[in-house]
XYZ file of C-alpha atoms in Angstrom:
552
model
C 111.296 55.413 -46.660
C 111.831 58.253 -44.160
C 108.405 59.597 -45.063
C 106.804 56.298 -44.029
C 108.722 56.334 -40.716
C 107.536 59.888 -40.007
C 103.932 58.862 -40.653
C 104.146 55.832 -38.300
C 105.836 57.900 -35.580
C 103.101 60.513 -35.791
C 100.359 57.904 -35.480
C 101.991 56.384 -32.394
C 102.291 59.820 -30.716
C 98.645 60.562 -31.479
C 97.475 57.263 -29.970
C 99.554 57.608 -26.796
C 97.240 60.018 -24.904
C 94.243 57.769 -25.644
C 96.059 54.746 -24.242
C 97.128 56.650 -21.153
C 93.603 57.860 -20.621
C 92.230 54.311 -20.893
C 94.713 53.022 -18.324
C 93.948 55.685 -15.729
C 90.189 55.758 -16.164
C 88.217 54.304 -13.232
C 86.391 51.091 -14.203
C 82.660 51.360 -14.400
C 81.009 49.114 -11.788
C 77.480 49.351 -13.189
C 77.524 45.768 -14.427
C 78.757 44.509 -11.086
C 76.069 46.437 -9.240
C 73.406 45.044 -11.572
C 74.466 41.467 -10.815
C 74.430 42.092 -7.072
C 70.951 43.639 -7.228
C 69.606 40.694 -9.214
C 71.033 38.218 -6.757
C 69.670 40.139 -3.792
C 66.094 40.546 -5.002
C 65.736 37.329 -6.991
C 66.888 34.679 -4.500
C 66.967 30.964 -5.242
C 63.925 29.083 -4.044
C 64.512 26.467 -1.393
C 62.834 23.153 -2.026
C 60.459 21.366 0.337
C 61.781 19.158 3.055
C 61.323 15.512 2.215
C 57.916 14.288 3.327
C 57.400 10.582 3.959
C 55.162 10.144 0.940
C 56.579 12.845 -1.282
C 59.986 12.236 -2.856
C 62.124 15.310 -2.959
C 62.284 17.353 -6.134
C 65.914 18.292 -6.768
C 66.243 21.624 -4.952
C 68.149 24.714 -5.972
C 70.619 25.733 -3.289
C 70.972 28.971 -1.392
C 74.121 30.710 -0.273
C 75.149 29.611 3.223
C 75.737 32.105 5.980
C 78.672 31.852 8.334
C 76.442 30.619 11.168
C 73.272 28.561 10.735
C 70.953 27.508 13.545
C 68.909 24.370 13.090
C 65.257 25.383 13.394
C 63.889 21.919 12.650
C 62.222 19.774 15.278
C 64.175 16.592 15.888
C 61.720 13.882 14.803
C 60.487 11.854 17.733
C 60.533 8.756 15.555
C 64.302 8.693 15.820
C 65.603 5.804 17.905
C 65.026 5.728 20.820
C 61.539 7.209 20.832
C 61.229 7.247 24.611
C 64.403 9.277 24.965
C 63.736 12.992 25.061
C 65.508 14.775 22.231
C 67.558 17.655 23.562
C 67.761 21.028 21.915
C 70.666 20.709 19.526
C 71.660 24.004 18.043
C 73.445 23.309 14.794
C 76.415 25.603 14.874
C 78.591 25.906 11.781
C 82.109 26.096 13.160
C 84.878 28.216 11.759
C 88.286 26.767 10.942
C 89.647 28.254 14.158
C 87.172 26.198 16.245
C 87.261 22.650 14.897
C 86.073 21.007 18.130
C 82.580 20.725 19.605
C 81.414 18.975 22.773
C 78.066 18.802 24.590
C 76.955 17.189 27.830
C 73.416 17.173 29.195
C 71.197 15.310 31.661
C 67.436 15.149 32.285
C 64.729 14.186 34.775
C 64.107 10.695 33.314
C 67.807 9.928 33.443
C 68.059 11.417 29.966
C 71.645 11.391 28.752
C 72.848 13.686 25.983
C 76.541 13.420 25.075
C 78.121 14.571 21.833
C 81.682 15.287 20.701
C 83.125 16.201 17.330
C 86.556 17.236 16.117
C 87.619 18.210 12.609
C 91.281 17.738 11.697
C 92.619 19.588 8.649
C 96.254 18.469 8.275
C 96.409 20.141 4.843
C 94.254 22.080 2.405
C 93.398 18.809 0.667
C 92.744 16.581 3.681
C 89.943 16.507 6.217
C 89.389 14.039 9.039
C 86.196 14.269 11.088
C 85.755 12.267 14.300
C 82.342 11.993 15.963
C 80.986 10.410 19.122
C 77.514 10.589 20.608
C 75.520 8.788 23.240
C 71.919 9.347 24.229
C 69.466 7.428 26.314
C 67.105 7.305 29.274
C 66.375 5.246 32.372
C 63.063 5.894 34.083
C 59.579 4.668 34.964
C 56.888 4.981 32.268
C 53.121 4.372 32.321
C 52.056 1.619 29.927
C 49.023 2.221 27.650
C 45.533 1.001 28.603
C 46.322 1.030 32.352
C 48.996 -1.596 31.876
C 50.940 -0.507 34.937
C 54.459 0.847 35.302
C 57.476 -0.065 33.242
C 61.068 0.530 34.316
C 62.329 1.427 30.859
C 65.834 2.094 29.657
C 67.293 2.741 26.227
C 70.888 3.718 25.454
C 72.368 4.228 22.022
C 76.033 4.860 21.223
C 77.629 5.974 17.953
C 81.260 6.481 16.965
C 82.426 7.452 13.494
C 85.355 8.596 11.400
C 85.203 10.309 8.006
C 88.267 11.089 5.876
C 88.286 13.062 2.609
C 91.278 13.739 0.363
C 90.795 16.182 -2.508
C 92.824 15.305 -5.576
C 92.953 17.789 -8.438
C 89.747 16.532 -10.082
C 88.502 13.745 -7.794
C 87.614 13.415 -4.088
C 88.445 10.230 -2.203
C 86.291 9.396 0.827
C 86.926 6.695 3.460
C 84.613 6.379 6.461
C 83.690 3.987 9.236
C 80.859 3.869 11.795
C 79.926 1.795 14.823
C 76.530 1.759 16.579
C 75.253 -0.022 19.661
C 71.678 -0.002 21.011
C 70.904 -1.474 24.449
C 67.311 -1.436 25.743
C 64.592 -3.458 27.442
C 61.089 -4.428 26.351
C 57.778 -3.950 28.112
C 56.660 -6.561 30.674
C 54.999 -9.651 29.267
C 57.175 -9.911 26.162
C 59.304 -12.861 25.143
C 62.479 -11.483 26.715
C 63.375 -8.586 28.965
C 66.288 -7.140 26.989
C 67.426 -6.526 23.424
C 70.693 -5.390 21.863
C 71.555 -4.302 18.308
C 75.153 -4.020 17.130
C 76.006 -2.555 13.740
C 78.934 -1.150 11.826
C 79.983 -0.151 8.333
C 83.051 0.763 6.286
C 82.727 3.114 3.306
C 85.008 3.709 0.287
C 83.987 6.281 -2.317
C 85.229 8.519 -5.134
C 83.536 11.522 -6.716
C 84.475 13.796 -9.613
C 84.820 17.486 -8.744
C 85.887 19.084 -12.028
C 83.606 20.201 -14.843
C 86.497 19.690 -17.274
C 86.096 15.916 -17.199
C 84.160 14.397 -20.123
C 82.060 12.382 -17.632
C 80.862 13.238 -14.149
C 80.827 10.259 -11.785
C 80.578 9.026 -8.244
C 81.040 5.481 -6.985
C 81.146 3.824 -3.578
C 81.352 0.450 -1.886
C 80.017 -0.139 1.627
C 80.633 -3.139 3.867
C 77.828 -3.353 6.448
C 77.312 -5.601 9.461
C 74.300 -5.911 11.770
C 73.424 -8.249 14.656
C 70.093 -8.676 16.481
C 70.861 -10.474 19.708
C 67.604 -11.546 21.409
C 64.847 -12.200 18.884
C 62.213 -14.872 19.549
C 63.081 -17.327 16.789
C 66.131 -15.580 15.335
C 68.446 -15.496 18.344
C 71.821 -13.912 17.584
C 70.845 -13.278 13.962
C 73.566 -11.628 11.843
C 73.241 -9.757 8.563
C 76.174 -8.893 6.304
C 75.892 -6.708 3.224
C 78.046 -5.397 0.401
C 76.307 -2.281 -0.941
C 77.657 -0.812 -4.194
C 76.490 2.414 -5.831
C 77.619 4.254 -8.961
C 76.356 7.141 -11.097
C 77.899 8.280 -14.394
C 76.595 11.136 -16.536
C 77.763 13.113 -19.540
C 76.626 16.255 -21.341
C 75.341 16.099 -24.886
C 74.831 19.897 -25.032
C 74.907 22.900 -22.722
C 71.390 22.075 -21.521
C 71.126 18.291 -21.889
C 72.795 15.281 -20.319
C 72.294 11.528 -20.044
C 73.330 9.226 -17.244
C 73.106 5.809 -15.661
C 72.901 5.079 -11.930
C 73.473 1.601 -10.549
C 72.913 0.084 -7.121
C 73.570 -3.473 -5.947
C 73.098 -5.139 -2.549
C 74.646 -8.532 -1.815
C 73.079 -9.704 1.469
C 74.167 -12.663 3.619
C 72.685 -14.212 6.789
C 73.969 -16.757 9.280
C 71.945 -19.891 9.795
C 69.054 -21.197 7.713
C 66.253 -18.883 8.853
C 66.795 -16.246 6.169
C 67.819 -16.739 2.551
C 70.722 -14.838 0.970
C 69.932 -12.607 -1.998
C 71.256 -10.060 -4.487
C 69.241 -6.965 -5.423
C 70.144 -4.901 -8.496
C 68.788 -1.496 -9.519
C 69.423 0.232 -12.864
C 68.361 3.851 -13.316
C 68.949 5.318 -16.802
C 67.927 8.975 -17.094
C 67.930 12.054 -19.316
C 67.980 15.633 -17.983
C 67.227 19.002 -19.543
C 67.882 22.346 -17.825
C 67.595 25.971 -18.826
C 66.498 29.183 -17.116
C 62.841 28.117 -16.982
C 62.687 24.318 -17.199
C 64.211 21.448 -15.245
C 63.193 18.045 -16.642
C 64.253 14.508 -15.746
C 63.090 11.448 -17.714
C 64.145 8.093 -16.344
C 63.081 4.724 -14.963
C 63.975 2.323 -12.151
C 64.593 -1.244 -13.276
C 64.846 -3.558 -10.247
C 65.873 -7.193 -10.241
C 66.457 -9.669 -7.406
C 68.252 -13.024 -7.353
C 67.795 -15.511 -4.540
C 65.122 -14.482 -2.060
C 62.474 -12.129 -3.471
C 63.365 -13.019 -7.048
C 61.266 -10.566 -9.055
C 61.507 -8.078 -11.892
C 59.976 -4.651 -11.247
C 59.879 -1.342 -13.113
C 58.841 2.091 -11.820
C 59.086 5.643 -13.186
C 61.674 8.315 -12.382
C 60.152 11.386 -14.018
C 59.941 14.998 -12.864
C 59.453 18.421 -14.399
C 59.720 21.923 -12.959
C 58.744 25.176 -14.616
C 59.875 28.453 -13.016
C 58.258 31.743 -13.955
C 58.604 35.289 -12.638
C 61.927 34.181 -11.122
C 60.417 32.931 -7.843
C 57.364 30.771 -8.686
C 57.713 27.100 -9.576
C 55.127 24.598 -10.750
C 56.280 20.961 -10.553
C 55.021 17.484 -11.331
C 56.638 14.115 -10.730
C 56.148 10.376 -10.909
C 58.636 8.423 -8.813
C 59.187 4.909 -7.525
C 61.806 2.419 -6.436
C 62.762 -0.274 -3.951
C 63.263 -0.087 -0.174
C 65.174 -3.058 1.199
C 63.637 -4.388 4.411
C 67.002 -5.124 5.979
C 67.689 -5.024 9.720
C 68.528 -1.318 9.668
C 65.113 -0.441 8.246
C 63.369 -2.672 10.775
C 65.001 -0.732 13.606
C 64.082 2.626 12.093
C 60.385 1.639 11.906
C 60.312 0.232 15.456
C 63.160 -1.268 17.502
C 60.632 -3.288 19.503
C 59.358 -5.265 16.488
C 59.997 -8.885 15.552
C 60.417 -10.376 12.083
C 58.892 -13.844 12.363
C 59.722 -14.572 8.725
C 61.838 -12.964 6.034
C 60.119 -10.004 4.383
C 60.458 -9.088 0.736
C 61.497 -5.537 -0.126
C 58.893 -2.784 -0.063
C 58.393 -1.450 -3.577
C 57.021 1.976 -4.342
C 55.250 1.263 -7.593
C 54.140 4.852 -8.083
C 54.338 8.131 -6.231
C 52.755 10.817 -8.407
C 52.561 14.401 -7.183
C 51.646 17.865 -8.408
C 52.755 20.955 -6.536
C 53.412 24.660 -6.510
C 56.154 26.426 -4.530
C 57.149 30.062 -4.411
C 58.998 32.801 -2.594
C 56.808 35.860 -3.245
C 58.727 38.143 -0.860
C 62.123 38.134 0.880
C 62.032 35.658 3.771
C 58.707 34.092 2.730
C 58.435 30.613 1.199
C 55.574 28.158 0.723
C 54.863 24.825 -0.957
C 51.478 23.234 -1.752
C 51.254 19.699 -3.140
C 49.081 16.627 -3.512
C 49.432 13.154 -4.946
C 48.922 9.400 -4.902
C 51.217 6.632 -3.618
C 51.075 2.879 -4.296
C 53.239 0.550 -2.142
C 53.777 -3.169 -2.721
C 54.776 -5.240 0.352
C 54.462 -2.221 2.626
C 56.136 -3.037 5.945
C 53.518 -2.821 8.718
C 53.453 -3.682 12.412
C 50.806 -5.202 14.651
C 50.677 -6.469 18.278
C 50.750 -10.281 18.383
C 50.330 -12.854 21.141
C 52.224 -16.098 20.834
C 52.915 -19.264 22.842
C 56.306 -20.693 23.724
C 56.562 -24.258 25.068
C 59.235 -24.599 27.724
C 58.256 -28.202 28.332
C 56.575 -30.045 25.499
C 54.356 -31.997 27.906
C 53.377 -29.680 30.738
C 54.443 -26.029 30.607
C 53.746 -23.245 28.163
C 53.994 -19.456 28.256
C 51.980 -16.829 26.429
C 53.984 -13.788 25.464
C 53.423 -10.538 23.626
C 55.367 -8.777 20.900
C 55.085 -6.390 17.966
C 55.293 -8.351 14.722
C 56.348 -7.082 11.289
C 54.222 -8.058 8.302
C 53.795 -6.881 4.712
C 50.666 -5.906 2.746
C 49.912 -3.862 -0.351
C 48.738 -0.363 0.572
C 47.978 2.899 -1.194
C 47.059 6.419 -0.148
C 45.987 9.811 -1.455
C 47.753 12.727 0.210
C 47.735 16.520 0.288
C 50.055 18.841 2.127
C 51.380 22.341 2.557
C 54.426 24.066 4.034
C 55.103 27.703 4.799
C 58.011 29.538 6.417
C 59.038 33.106 7.196
C 62.305 34.487 8.519
C 63.487 37.979 9.271
C 67.274 38.327 9.393
C 68.554 36.351 12.386
C 65.858 37.643 14.731
C 62.711 35.582 14.149
C 61.681 32.618 12.043
C 58.408 30.741 11.699
C 57.616 27.450 9.983
C 54.496 25.311 9.666
C 53.808 22.128 7.722
C 51.101 19.525 7.461
C 50.188 16.518 5.330
C 46.948 14.504 5.283
C 46.754 10.909 4.019
C 43.856 8.568 3.354
C 45.207 5.002 3.587
C 43.722 1.845 2.063
C 44.886 -1.775 2.233
C 44.504 -4.400 -0.494
C 43.419 -7.991 0.005
C 42.287 -7.640 3.641
C 38.755 -7.465 5.042
C 39.937 -5.603 8.137
C 41.759 -2.297 8.366
C 43.485 -3.414 11.601
C 46.911 -3.294 9.990
C 46.455 0.414 9.208
C 45.766 1.389 12.818
C 49.178 2.978 13.335
C 49.474 4.641 9.930
C 49.616 8.457 10.200
C 46.538 10.162 8.767
C 47.591 13.721 9.682
C 51.059 15.001 10.512
C 51.589 18.638 11.420
C 54.469 20.698 12.811
C 54.586 24.289 14.005
C 57.707 26.113 15.227
C 58.756 29.659 16.146
C 62.380 30.665 16.797
C 63.228 33.979 18.409
C 66.659 35.548 18.901
C 66.120 38.778 20.876
C 69.878 39.263 21.321
C 72.763 37.504 19.542
C 73.600 35.254 22.521
C 70.043 33.998 23.177
C 67.861 31.634 21.123
C 64.354 30.569 22.232
C 62.174 28.045 20.343
C 58.552 27.038 20.842
C 56.927 24.273 18.814
C 54.139 21.725 18.557
C 54.110 18.328 16.834
C 50.878 16.480 16.043
C 50.427 12.969 14.574
C 46.922 11.518 14.218
C 46.566 7.825 13.394
C 44.327 6.269 10.747
C 40.660 6.021 11.750
C 40.051 2.289 12.277
C 38.172 0.109 14.764
C 41.269 0.163 16.988
C 41.741 3.718 18.303
C 45.174 5.090 19.127
C 45.673 8.439 20.841
C 47.349 11.063 18.648
C 50.775 12.441 19.394
C 50.612 15.964 20.801
C 54.059 17.214 21.781
C 54.321 20.841 22.922
C 57.978 21.675 23.508
C 60.127 24.626 24.515
C 63.890 24.969 24.106
C 66.538 27.601 24.469
C 70.253 28.335 24.605
C 72.398 31.101 26.062
C 76.045 31.822 25.248
C 77.783 32.473 28.568
C 81.194 33.164 27.070
C 82.634 32.884 23.598
C 82.471 29.201 22.726
C 80.606 28.188 25.929
C 76.796 27.911 25.987
C 74.111 26.429 28.195
C 71.010 24.821 26.689
C 67.742 23.252 27.833
C 64.685 21.647 26.287
C 61.341 20.536 27.744
C 59.078 18.067 25.910
C 55.449 16.978 26.309
C 54.519 20.096 28.284
C 50.839 19.063 28.085
C 51.737 15.768 29.832
C 49.779 13.669 27.326
C 49.855 9.876 26.897
C 50.853 8.935 23.371
C 53.035 6.456 21.498
C 55.654 6.947 18.822
C 55.989 3.139 18.662
C 52.936 0.920 18.952
C 52.190 -0.007 22.621
C 55.388 1.650 23.837
C 54.778 4.895 25.741
C 56.758 8.096 25.649
C 57.770 10.125 28.685
C 55.520 12.599 30.496
C 56.723 16.145 31.084
C 60.447 15.828 30.647
C 63.433 18.067 30.225
C 67.154 17.936 29.649
C 69.797 20.611 30.059
C 73.519 20.956 29.805
C 76.560 22.785 28.520
C 78.128 22.914 25.055
C 81.662 23.948 24.110
C 83.409 25.022 20.950
C 87.178 24.799 20.948
């Protein structure tokens, strides 16, 4: 027995120096260095920005820096078009500076007001309050020598967003209010228009990979009022919009899911008919180091107005090779509800003389190639075909209103919404380059050849964009200065009715006076051209806005 104890004691003493040596030895960091090198020289590829006719392929994400500056031109199609969009540097705020405020003014009475404050009462709670107001009040030249127009357009937004992070689920409650006040060009049915809208949002989203199913669900209560339409005076639209998406993994690389969307829409009066729209989107996904595949379909039903059954594809595939080159193909589709919010986004000056069925994208097929061949360089080349049923179009219309059924009548003018089946072939490209935080360059363009079905005339396509191009250069010579120069071009479809293309040359800049206090300025339409973002409604000539922004 003692002999066995001696043997065990000897083995323990022999092993002790090895254990001590293992504990004091410096850990080899070769593996860690290898991972860092791979991440540095094999970056994720950013996806293309969403183009009007090209649905977005699900993009990989890139690591965010502490401060990001928005180098994207604010689209002039944003309401209101005639209001000059100020330079709005997108500054990611640290936790120590949760507040942001901006105040600016311009030569056409341009107003630019924005305020934001982020409350973080705990690590699990976040409350974000926002307020913004923009607008203009000035004299514009009407197209075709139509004289002067004393135009004004003011838009106000206030919102609250609350998020509480439970252990495996996020709860989100939000509310928004919007008000648009503006006038119409001389000779229309009425001199003023006002839109009032609001919404309340309730949502939940899973945040843990440990759950057997990943899900997100939300319910939105939306309200919208158009005050001064020709035949639809004080028209109100109420909507309950429900969305849900549930998915589960069947292996490390495969998953199946089902997305659901339902709109219950209600109108006051008898002009418009209530309806319910339902969308089902079953899908299957496969992902590995080289492939990203989605196989699905959109099944759309409607009850009440627009009662139809429609099906469209939801298919995409990406193949990545050499770590930074991706070839992709997709066939997409789906429904766009022509509710009051969409009418305003297309043109606030338009009139819906009768209820319009939803626009349905029957097919949007595209083939493309995107790559990042060198650090800071990215490009995307694509082409495809799009088929739209009940495409929402706009056209100038003259009408007659009888004030007295026996003697008096009045001829007015308005922009009327209508729907037709359209299709187009498109091709586009995007390229960007950035070097640290010093200089960045981006250029994009897409060409479309539009056709309309069932009409002898191409009049309705007159305002469709045939070529859209954007060019922008951002330069930061020193950390406190940012200068941007850009050009936006939109050519309309070649029809018998000619419309001048948009040609907006703009210059913007900002300078940080003190920590948290900056001055900014932006000048638009430096070439002083006459063009229209909305049919028959002019934009401003050479215009500028400048002001001060604060972080606190």
